[in-house]
Coordinates of C-alpha atoms in Angstrom, one line a residue:
X10 CA 27.8 3.1 -40.1
X11 CA 28.8 3.0 -36.5
X12 CA 26.3 1.5 -34.1
X13 CA 24.3 3.6 -31.7
X14 CA 25.2 3.4 -28.0
X15 CA 22.6 1.7 -25.8
X16 CA 20.5 4.4 -24.0
X17 CA 17.1 4.7 -22.6
X18 CA 16.1 6.7 -25.7
X19 CA 16.7 3.8 -28.1
X20 CA 15.4 1.0 -25.9
X21 CA 11.8 0.4 -26.9
X22 CA 10.8 -1.3 -23.7
X23 CA 13.2 -1.9 -20.8
X24 CA 10.8 -3.8 -18.6
X25 CA 11.7 -7.5 -18.9
X26 CA 12.7 -6.9 -22.5
X27 CA 16.4 -6.5 -22.2
X28 CA 18.0 -8.5 -25.0
X29 CA 21.5 -9.4 -24.0
X30 CA 21.8 -11.2 -27.3
X31 CA 20.2 -11.1 -30.7
X32 CA 19.8 -13.6 -33.6
X33 CA 23.3 -14.6 -34.7
X34 CA 24.5 -12.6 -37.7
X35 CA 27.1 -13.7 -40.2
X36 CA 30.2 -11.5 -39.5
X37 CA 31.8 -9.8 -42.5
X38 CA 35.3 -10.8 -43.4
X39 CA 37.9 -8.8 -41.5
X40 CA 40.2 -7.0 -43.9
X41 CA 44.0 -7.4 -43.7
X42 CA 45.7 -5.0 -41.3
X43 CA 47.5 -2.3 -43.2
X44 CA 51.2 -1.9 -42.5
X45 CA 50.7 1.6 -40.9
X46 CA 48.2 0.3 -38.4
X47 CA 49.5 -0.7 -34.9
X48 CA 49.9 -4.4 -34.5
X49 CA 47.7 -4.4 -31.4
X50 CA 44.8 -2.7 -33.1
X51 CA 41.6 -4.5 -33.9
X52 CA 39.1 -4.0 -36.6
X53 CA 35.7 -2.6 -35.7
X54 CA 34.0 -5.8 -36.9
X55 CA 35.6 -7.7 -34.0
X56 CA 33.6 -5.4 -31.6
X57 CA 30.4 -4.9 -33.6
X58 CA 30.0 -8.6 -34.3
X59 CA 31.7 -9.9 -31.1
X60 CA 28.7 -11.7 -29.9
X61 CA 28.1 -13.3 -33.3
X62 CA 31.7 -14.4 -33.6
X63 CA 31.8 -15.9 -30.2
X64 CA 28.5 -17.7 -30.6
X65 CA 30.0 -19.3 -33.8
X66 CA 33.6 -19.9 -32.8
X67 CA 34.0 -19.1 -29.1
X68 CA 36.5 -16.7 -27.6
X69 CA 39.7 -17.4 -29.6
X70 CA 43.1 -17.2 -28.0
X71 CA 44.8 -16.5 -31.4
X72 CA 45.2 -12.7 -31.1
X73 CA 42.0 -12.0 -33.1
X74 CA 39.7 -11.3 -30.2
X75 CA 40.2 -8.0 -28.3
X76 CA 38.2 -9.3 -25.4
X77 CA 40.6 -12.3 -25.1
X78 CA 43.8 -10.4 -25.8
X79 CA 43.0 -7.8 -23.1
X80 CA 41.3 -9.9 -20.4
X81 CA 42.4 -8.5 -17.0
X82 CA 44.4 -10.2 -14.3
X83 CA 42.3 -10.1 -11.1
X84 CA 44.0 -10.0 -7.7
X85 CA 42.4 -10.8 -4.4
X86 CA 43.2 -10.2 -0.7
X87 CA 43.3 -11.8 2.7
X88 CA 44.3 -10.4 6.0
X89 CA 45.2 -13.7 7.6
X90 CA 44.1 -17.4 7.6
X91 CA 40.6 -16.6 8.8
X92 CA 39.8 -13.4 6.9
X93 CA 39.7 -13.2 3.1
X94 CA 37.6 -11.6 0.4
X95 CA 34.5 -13.2 -1.1
X96 CA 35.6 -15.0 -4.2
X97 CA 33.7 -14.7 -7.6
X98 CA 31.6 -17.5 -9.0
X99 CA 28.9 -18.2 -11.6
X100 CA 25.7 -16.0 -11.8
X101 CA 23.4 -19.0 -12.4
X102 CA 21.8 -21.3 -10.0
X103 CA 22.8 -25.0 -9.8
X104 CA 20.2 -25.9 -12.5
X105 CA 21.4 -23.2 -14.8
X106 CA 17.9 -21.8 -15.4
X107 CA 17.8 -18.9 -13.0
X108 CA 20.0 -16.5 -10.9
X109 CA 22.4 -17.6 -8.3
X110 CA 20.4 -17.2 -5.1
X111 CA 23.3 -15.5 -3.4
X112 CA 24.0 -15.3 0.3
X113 CA 23.4 -12.6 2.8
X114 CA 26.5 -10.8 4.0
X115 CA 27.9 -12.2 7.2
X116 CA 27.1 -10.3 10.3
X117 CA 29.1 -10.1 13.5
X118 CA 32.2 -8.5 15.1
X119 CA 34.6 -6.6 12.9
X120 CA 36.9 -9.6 12.6
X121 CA 34.3 -11.8 10.9
X122 CA 35.4 -13.2 7.5
X123 CA 34.0 -11.3 4.5
X124 CA 34.6 -14.5 2.5
X125 CA 32.1 -16.5 4.5
X126 CA 29.6 -18.5 2.4
X127 CA 31.6 -17.7 -0.7
X128 CA 33.5 -19.9 -3.2
X129 CA 36.9 -21.2 -2.1
X130 CA 39.7 -19.3 -4.0
X131 CA 42.0 -22.4 -3.5
X132 CA 44.7 -23.4 -1.1
X133 CA 46.9 -20.5 -0.1
X134 CA 50.6 -20.8 -0.8
X135 CA 51.9 -17.3 -0.2
X136 CA 51.7 -14.1 -2.2
X137 CA 50.6 -14.6 -5.8
X138 CA 48.9 -17.9 -5.3
X139 CA 47.1 -18.8 -8.5
X140 CA 43.4 -18.9 -7.6
X141 CA 40.6 -21.2 -8.8
X142 CA 38.9 -20.3 -12.1
X143 CA 35.7 -18.3 -12.2
X144 CA 33.5 -17.0 -15.0
X145 CA 34.0 -13.5 -16.4
X146 CA 31.1 -12.0 -18.2
X147 CA 31.9 -9.9 -21.3
X148 CA 30.1 -7.4 -23.5
X149 CA 31.1 -4.8 -26.1
X150 CA 29.4 -1.4 -26.5
X151 CA 30.1 1.5 -28.9
X152 CA 30.1 4.8 -27.0
X153 CA 30.2 7.9 -29.3
X154 CA 33.9 7.8 -30.3
X155 CA 35.1 4.6 -28.6
X156 CA 34.5 1.0 -28.0
X157 CA 34.2 -0.4 -24.5
X158 CA 34.6 -4.0 -23.5
X159 CA 33.2 -4.7 -20.1
X160 CA 34.5 -7.5 -17.8
X161 CA 32.2 -8.2 -14.9
X162 CA 32.5 -10.7 -12.0
X163 CA 29.6 -11.9 -9.8
X164 CA 29.8 -12.4 -6.1
X165 CA 27.1 -13.9 -3.9
X166 CA 27.5 -11.0 -1.4
X167 CA 29.8 -8.2 -0.4
X168 CA 31.1 -6.8 2.8
X169 CA 30.6 -7.9 6.4
X170 CA 29.0 -6.4 9.5
X171 CA 25.8 -4.5 8.5
X172 CA 27.6 -2.9 5.5
X173 CA 27.2 -5.8 3.2
X174 CA 24.4 -7.0 0.9
X175 CA 23.4 -10.0 -1.1
X176 CA 24.6 -10.1 -4.7
X177 CA 27.4 -8.0 -6.1
X178 CA 28.5 -7.3 -9.7
X179 CA 31.9 -5.5 -10.1
X180 CA 34.6 -5.2 -12.7
X181 CA 36.3 -2.9 -15.2
X182 CA 35.9 -1.7 -18.8
X183 CA 38.7 -1.5 -21.3
X184 CA 38.4 1.5 -23.6
X185 CA 39.5 1.4 -27.2
X186 CA 40.0 4.5 -29.3
X187 CA 40.6 4.8 -33.0
X188 CA 44.1 4.0 -34.0
X189 CA 45.8 7.4 -34.6
X190 CA 47.3 6.1 -37.8
X191 CA 44.0 5.1 -39.2
X192 CA 42.4 7.3 -41.9
X193 CA 38.8 8.5 -41.7
X194 CA 37.7 5.5 -43.7
X195 CA 39.7 2.9 -41.7
X196 CA 38.0 1.1 -38.8
X197 CA 40.9 0.1 -36.6
X198 CA 40.9 0.5 -32.8
X199 CA 43.5 -0.1 -30.0
X200 CA 43.3 -0.2 -26.2
X201 CA 43.6 3.3 -24.8
X202 CA 42.8 2.9 -21.1
X203 CA 40.6 1.3 -18.4
X204 CA 37.6 2.4 -16.4
X205 CA 37.8 1.1 -12.8
X206 CA 34.5 0.8 -11.0
X207 CA 34.8 2.0 -7.4
X208 CA 31.6 2.1 -5.2
X209 CA 29.5 4.0 -7.8
X210 CA 32.4 6.1 -9.1
X211 CA 34.2 5.3 -12.3
X212 CA 37.8 6.3 -12.6
X213 CA 39.6 6.3 -16.0
X214 CA 43.3 5.8 -16.5
X215 CA 45.1 5.6 -19.8
X216 CA 47.2 2.6 -20.7
X217 CA 50.4 4.3 -19.5
X218 CA 48.9 4.9 -16.0
X219 CA 48.0 1.3 -15.1
X220 CA 50.0 -1.9 -14.4
X221 CA 49.9 -4.2 -17.4
X222 CA 51.6 -7.6 -17.9
X223 CA 52.0 -10.0 -20.8
X224 CA 50.9 -13.1 -18.9
X225 CA 51.8 -15.5 -16.1
X226 CA 55.5 -15.1 -16.5
X227 CA 55.5 -11.4 -15.5
X228 CA 52.3 -11.3 -13.4
X229 CA 54.2 -10.0 -10.4
X230 CA 55.4 -6.9 -12.3
X231 CA 54.0 -3.7 -10.8
X232 CA 55.1 -1.0 -13.2
X233 CA 53.4 1.8 -15.0
X234 CA 53.8 2.4 -18.7
X235 CA 54.5 -1.3 -19.5
X236 CA 52.0 -1.1 -22.4
X237 CA 51.4 -4.8 -22.3
X238 CA 48.1 -6.7 -22.9
X239 CA 46.6 -7.5 -19.5
X240 CA 45.7 -4.8 -16.9
X241 CA 46.1 -5.8 -13.3
X242 CA 42.9 -5.2 -11.3
X243 CA 43.3 -5.2 -7.5
X244 CA 39.9 -6.2 -6.0
X245 CA 38.8 -4.6 -2.7
X246 CA 38.6 -7.2 0.1
X247 CA 35.2 -6.1 1.4
X248 CA 33.2 -4.4 -1.4
X249 CA 35.1 -5.7 -4.5
X250 CA 35.8 -2.2 -5.9
X251 CA 38.3 -2.3 -8.7
X252 CA 41.7 -0.5 -8.3
X253 CA 44.8 -0.1 -10.3
X254 CA 47.2 -0.8 -7.5
X255 CA 47.4 -2.5 -4.1
X256 CA 46.7 -0.9 -0.7
X257 CA 47.7 -3.2 2.1
X258 CA 49.7 -2.9 5.3
X259 CA 50.4 0.8 6.1
X260 CA 47.8 2.0 3.6
X261 CA 44.5 0.3 4.0
X262 CA 41.6 0.1 6.5
X263 CA 41.3 -3.3 7.9
X264 CA 37.5 -3.0 8.5
X265 CA 34.6 -2.5 6.1
X266 CA 33.4 0.6 8.0
X267 CA 34.5 3.7 6.3
X268 CA 36.8 2.0 3.9
X269 CA 34.8 2.6 0.7
X270 CA 34.4 6.3 1.2
X271 CA 38.1 6.7 2.0
X272 CA 39.2 4.6 -1.0
X273 CA 41.4 2.7 1.4
X274 CA 39.7 -0.7 1.1
X275 CA 42.3 -3.4 1.8
X276 CA 43.6 -5.1 -1.4
X277 CA 46.7 -7.1 -2.1
X278 CA 48.0 -9.9 -4.3
X279 CA 47.4 -13.0 -2.1
X280 CA 45.5 -14.8 -4.9
X281 CA 45.5 -13.9 -8.6
X282 CA 43.8 -15.2 -11.7
X283 CA 44.4 -14.5 -15.3
X284 CA 41.2 -16.0 -16.7
X285 CA 41.6 -18.6 -19.5
X286 CA 39.6 -17.9 -22.6
X287 CA 37.3 -20.7 -21.7
X288 CA 36.4 -18.7 -18.6
X289 CA 35.1 -15.8 -20.7
X290 CA 31.3 -15.8 -21.3
X291 CA 29.0 -13.4 -23.1
X292 CA 26.4 -11.5 -21.1
X293 CA 23.8 -13.5 -23.0
X294 CA 24.5 -16.6 -20.9
X295 CA 23.4 -14.8 -17.8
X296 CA 19.9 -15.9 -16.9
X297 CA 17.3 -13.4 -18.3
X298 CA 15.5 -13.5 -14.9
X299 CA 18.3 -11.3 -13.6
X300 CA 16.5 -8.5 -15.6
X301 CA 12.8 -9.2 -15.1
X302 CA 10.3 -6.8 -13.6
X303 CA 10.0 -8.7 -10.3
X304 CA 13.7 -9.1 -9.8
X305 CA 14.2 -8.4 -6.0
X306 CA 17.2 -6.3 -6.6
X307 CA 15.5 -3.9 -9.0
X308 CA 15.2 -0.3 -7.9
X309 CA 12.4 1.8 -9.6
X310 CA 13.2 5.5 -9.5
X311 CA 10.6 8.2 -8.8
X312 CA 9.9 8.7 -12.5
X313 CA 10.0 5.0 -13.3
X314 CA 12.5 5.7 -16.1
X315 CA 15.6 3.9 -15.1
X316 CA 14.8 0.9 -12.8
X317 CA 18.4 -0.1 -12.5
X318 CA 20.4 3.1 -12.2
X319 CA 21.6 2.5 -8.7
X320 CA 22.0 -1.2 -8.9
X321 CA 25.0 -3.3 -9.9
X322 CA 23.8 -6.2 -12.2
X323 CA 23.9 -7.2 -15.8
X324 CA 21.1 -4.8 -16.7
X325 CA 22.6 -1.7 -15.1
X326 CA 26.1 -2.5 -16.4
X327 CA 24.8 -2.9 -20.0
X328 CA 22.5 0.1 -19.9
X329 CA 25.0 2.4 -18.2
X330 CA 28.2 1.4 -20.1
X331 CA 28.1 4.6 -22.2
X332 CA 26.5 6.9 -19.6
X333 CA 28.8 6.4 -16.6
X334 CA 30.1 9.7 -15.4
X335 CA 33.8 8.8 -15.9
X336 CA 36.3 10.8 -13.8
X337 CA 39.9 11.1 -14.8
X338 CA 41.9 8.8 -12.5
X339 CA 43.6 10.0 -9.3
X340 CA 47.2 10.9 -10.0
X341 CA 48.6 10.6 -6.5
X342 CA 48.1 8.6 -3.3
X343 CA 48.4 4.8 -2.9
X344 CA 45.4 4.0 -5.1

């Protein structure tokens, strides 16, 4: 039986009761892959029992874990030596027992560095400099007729001027659909596309409409329809929106003001990072206090039904994975 998607209707008590993990189950044995199934398809057990498998064995880089095989390449921007994006870091405080306290967005003239008070991406050595490692938080969710693996990054703040705010969670979801060659009784799934989160909007592109690469050796390749493993995610310099392609000189706005609404937030390939499997972490390692009733970033709506609907954090991402209003991706323009 396929698992139910996580919705408000089947959460018995959202207030401080969000369980990002459960007691470890013993995963069933994964059956051999039939000859007619695509070599890049994964059995439903690897999604349904992902958390249990990882807790027992870790994320494996042997081709058996869909989350590891399809982990994205993240690309980050800078305008010049003094202006760069805020770089992602861990969501826990130094003691590891609570949330990262974050930092308030820098305020000042339009030229102020949006990367102030953020983690150092590493020394810059020109376009496609490999950046320092950072954690990527991963979860899997079944949504009606597909599996979605969510990859989320945490930033201590976003933006600059008065457009920024403390704490920011952004990322993408890789969508898996049933392998077309699978029979009704066969539980095999392959990557079908990616949901890019862009300032509250969610744009879906299928696998032929995004840049994908096989790894470090072809990481500079910007071509559609490559049908390789790792999607390239261009991160907006100011608000960390996720995009399928760059938008730099001649395309982008160089200030935070108006950039999000125009989808012209500056983004390029100054730093990049294909996370190692050791940089992948389950949502369950995120401090539970991110989700408690008194969390300062919680927003209670008028009906007190969905306290996180307008917030970007582990709770809202997990809750809304299946209920995002996904829009087919834009087919023209620079983004």
